[in-house]
Short mmCIF file of C-alpha atoms in Angstrom, two decimals:
data_model
loop_
_atom_site.label_atom_id
_atom_site.label_comp_id
_atom_site.label_asym_id
_atom_site.label_seq_id
_atom_site.Cartn_x
_atom_site.Cartn_y
_atom_site.Cartn_z
CA MET G 1314 -10.16 -38.31 92.05
CA LYS G 1315 -12.19 -39.28 88.98
CA GLU G 1316 -9.54 -38.06 86.53
CA GLU G 1317 -6.81 -40.06 88.26
CA ARG G 1318 -8.93 -43.22 88.31
CA ASP G 1319 -9.86 -42.78 84.65
CA TYR G 1320 -6.16 -42.34 83.83
CA LEU G 1321 -5.31 -45.68 85.50
CA VAL G 1322 -8.21 -47.41 83.71
CA GLY G 1323 -6.89 -46.04 80.41
CA VAL G 1324 -3.38 -47.32 81.17
CA LEU G 1325 -4.83 -50.77 82.01
CA LYS G 1326 -6.77 -50.82 78.72
CA LYS G 1327 -3.63 -49.77 76.82
CA ALA G 1328 -1.64 -52.49 78.61
CA GLY G 1329 -3.96 -55.23 77.34
CA ILE G 1330 -7.11 -55.51 79.48
CA ARG G 1331 -9.87 -56.25 76.96
CA SER G 1332 -12.84 -56.59 79.31
CA THR G 1333 -14.58 -54.02 81.46
CA VAL G 1334 -12.34 -52.63 84.21
CA HIS G 1335 -14.20 -53.13 87.49
CA ASP G 1336 -14.45 -50.29 90.01
CA SER G 1337 -16.00 -52.01 93.03
CA LEU G 1338 -15.31 -55.15 95.03
CA LYS G 1339 -18.92 -56.29 94.56
CA SER G 1340 -18.68 -56.25 90.75
CA LEU G 1341 -15.28 -57.96 90.98
CA LYS G 1342 -16.74 -60.78 93.13
CA ASN G 1343 -19.66 -61.25 90.72
CA CYS G 1344 -17.36 -61.40 87.70
CA ASN G 1345 -17.32 -64.80 85.94
CA GLU G 1346 -14.43 -64.02 83.59
CA THR G 1347 -10.85 -65.26 83.83
CA HIS G 1348 -9.42 -62.13 82.12
CA VAL G 1349 -10.01 -59.38 84.69
CA GLY G 1350 -8.83 -55.85 85.43
CA ALA G 1351 -9.89 -53.64 88.33
CA VAL G 1352 -9.11 -50.26 89.88
CA LEU G 1353 -10.56 -50.09 93.41
CA ARG G 1354 -10.60 -47.15 95.82
CA VAL G 1355 -8.81 -48.01 99.06
CA LYS G 1356 -8.29 -44.85 101.10
CA GLU G 1357 -7.66 -41.15 100.98
CA THR G 1358 -5.83 -39.00 103.51
CA PHE G 1359 -5.40 -35.26 103.90
CA ALA G 1360 -2.70 -33.25 105.68
CA ARG G 1361 -2.44 -29.49 106.17
CA SER G 1362 0.06 -27.64 104.05
CA GLY G 1363 1.23 -24.07 104.09
CA SER G 1364 3.22 -23.78 100.91
CA LYS G 1365 2.74 -20.75 98.66
CA LYS G 1366 3.80 -19.96 95.13
CA ILE G 1367 3.52 -16.80 93.06
CA TYR G 1368 3.02 -17.14 89.31
CA GLY G 1369 1.73 -15.13 86.38
CA GLU G 1370 -1.26 -15.99 84.24
CA GLU G 1371 -2.43 -13.82 81.32
CA GLY G 1372 -0.59 -10.79 82.67
CA GLN G 1373 -2.07 -11.16 86.16
CA ARG G 1374 0.11 -12.17 89.11
CA LYS G 1375 -1.47 -14.81 91.32
CA GLN G 1376 -0.63 -16.53 94.55
CA ARG G 1377 -1.37 -20.24 94.89
CA LYS G 1378 -1.70 -21.64 98.40
CA LYS G 1379 -1.60 -25.37 98.92
CA LEU G 1380 -4.24 -25.87 101.60
CA HIS G 1381 -4.02 -29.66 101.93
CA VAL G 1382 -1.84 -32.48 100.66
CA ARG G 1383 -4.14 -35.16 99.25
CA ILE G 1384 -2.89 -38.75 99.19
CA THR G 1385 -5.14 -41.28 97.47
CA THR G 1386 -4.51 -45.03 97.34
CA LEU G 1387 -6.06 -47.13 94.58
CA HIS G 1388 -5.78 -50.92 94.37
CA VAL G 1389 -5.13 -52.40 90.90
CA VAL G 1390 -5.91 -56.03 90.02
CA ILE G 1391 -4.79 -57.84 86.87
CA ALA G 1392 -5.85 -61.47 86.40
CA ASP G 1393 -5.82 -64.00 83.58
CA SER G 1394 -5.63 -67.70 82.78
CA ASN G 1395 -1.83 -68.02 82.81
CA GLU G 1396 1.21 -66.31 84.28
CA GLU G 1397 2.71 -65.22 80.95
CA LYS G 1398 -0.39 -63.18 80.02
CA VAL G 1399 -0.53 -61.52 83.45
CA ASP G 1400 3.19 -60.74 83.34
CA ALA G 1401 2.86 -59.24 79.84
CA ILE G 1402 -0.04 -56.99 80.91
CA LEU G 1403 1.82 -55.95 84.08
CA THR G 1404 4.97 -55.13 82.08
CA ASN G 1405 2.97 -53.05 79.59
CA PHE G 1406 1.20 -51.28 82.46
CA MET G 1407 4.52 -50.32 84.04
CA LYS G 1408 5.87 -49.14 80.65
CA ASN G 1409 2.81 -46.94 79.99
CA ILE G 1410 2.26 -45.40 83.42
CA GLY G 1411 3.75 -41.95 83.78
CA LYS G 1412 5.39 -40.20 86.72
CA GLY G 1413 2.20 -38.24 87.21
CA VAL G 1414 -0.86 -36.75 85.61
CA PRO G 1415 -2.08 -33.14 85.32
CA VAL G 1416 -5.46 -32.64 86.98
CA ASP G 1417 -7.14 -29.22 86.84
CA ARG G 1418 -3.80 -27.45 86.17
CA ASN G 1419 -2.21 -29.26 89.14
CA TRP G 1420 0.30 -32.11 89.09
CA VAL G 1421 -0.60 -35.42 90.76
CA GLU G 1422 2.38 -37.70 91.35
CA ILE G 1423 1.96 -41.46 90.75
CA ASN G 1424 3.86 -44.14 92.68
CA VAL G 1425 3.37 -47.90 92.32
CA GLY G 1426 3.75 -49.99 95.49
CA ASP G 1427 4.70 -53.61 96.10
CA VAL G 1428 3.28 -56.23 93.74
CA ASP G 1429 1.62 -59.38 95.13
CA TRP G 1430 1.19 -62.50 92.99
CA ILE G 1431 -1.87 -64.54 93.97
CA GLU G 1432 -2.49 -68.14 92.92
CA GLU G 1433 -5.89 -69.61 91.99
CA GLY G 1434 -7.03 -70.85 95.41
CA ASP G 1435 -6.04 -67.72 97.34
CA SER G 1436 -8.33 -65.29 95.53
CA ILE G 1437 -12.02 -64.52 95.02
CA LEU G 1438 -11.38 -64.45 91.28
CA ARG G 1439 -11.93 -67.33 88.88
CA SER G 1440 -8.56 -66.73 87.24
CA LYS G 1441 -5.60 -69.07 87.56
CA ILE G 1442 -3.25 -66.28 88.63
CA ALA G 1443 -3.58 -62.63 89.53
CA VAL G 1444 -1.35 -59.72 90.42
CA GLU G 1445 -2.41 -56.98 92.84
CA PHE G 1446 -0.71 -53.72 93.83
CA ASP G 1447 -1.45 -50.30 95.25
CA VAL G 1448 -0.98 -47.07 93.32
CA THR G 1449 -0.46 -43.96 95.47
CA LEU G 1450 -1.49 -40.60 94.01
CA THR G 1451 -0.09 -37.52 95.74
CA GLY G 1452 -1.64 -34.17 94.89
CA GLY G 1453 -3.21 -31.29 96.69
CA ILE G 1454 -6.09 -28.91 97.20
CA TYR G 1455 -5.18 -25.38 96.13
CA GLU G 1456 -6.58 -21.88 96.43
CA ASP G 1457 -5.62 -19.13 93.95
CA THR G 1458 -5.84 -15.42 94.74
CA ASP G 1459 -5.11 -12.47 92.49
CA LEU G 1460 -2.35 -10.12 93.58
CA LYS G 1461 -2.68 -6.38 93.15
CA LYS G 1462 -1.14 -5.02 89.99
CA VAL G 1463 1.80 -2.74 90.62
CA GLU G 1464 2.38 -0.07 87.99
CA ILE G 1465 4.94 2.67 87.62
CA GLY G 1466 3.91 5.76 89.59
CA MET G 1467 1.66 3.91 92.06
CA ILE G 1468 4.13 4.20 94.94
CA GLU G 1469 4.55 7.73 96.22
CA LYS G 1470 7.58 8.93 98.09
CA LYS G 1471 6.82 10.68 101.40
#
């Protein structure tokens, strides 16, 4: 979860957020800046999975079982003093975000949800305009087991 959040913070910084990217609603409420970026944790769900895959690593065959599907939702906020700046940062964010990110040799898929534009009076922020959207990260929890090596002459005919 930390690697995925850090990835989104990096994409926000690359897109044009110059200030500290907030990670909690409390720090976002206490922020006095008009140029704001935030990545907030919303929810995380798990579902059982039974998929298996056999692969080779350094000459050893392994079986990878996907124990759970892990779906994490993060809320991203971009705010500034005018609409052009917010739109430019949002456009750069969408250009720089990838289809996914590798985490601990596993692939985590990234999907951006609907974007909401919020005017000055409708938000807790001091900015004139803000954009908010959810980013859904779909990955898994895996277990790897070594498979027995099979060599020539190990199987005997009866």
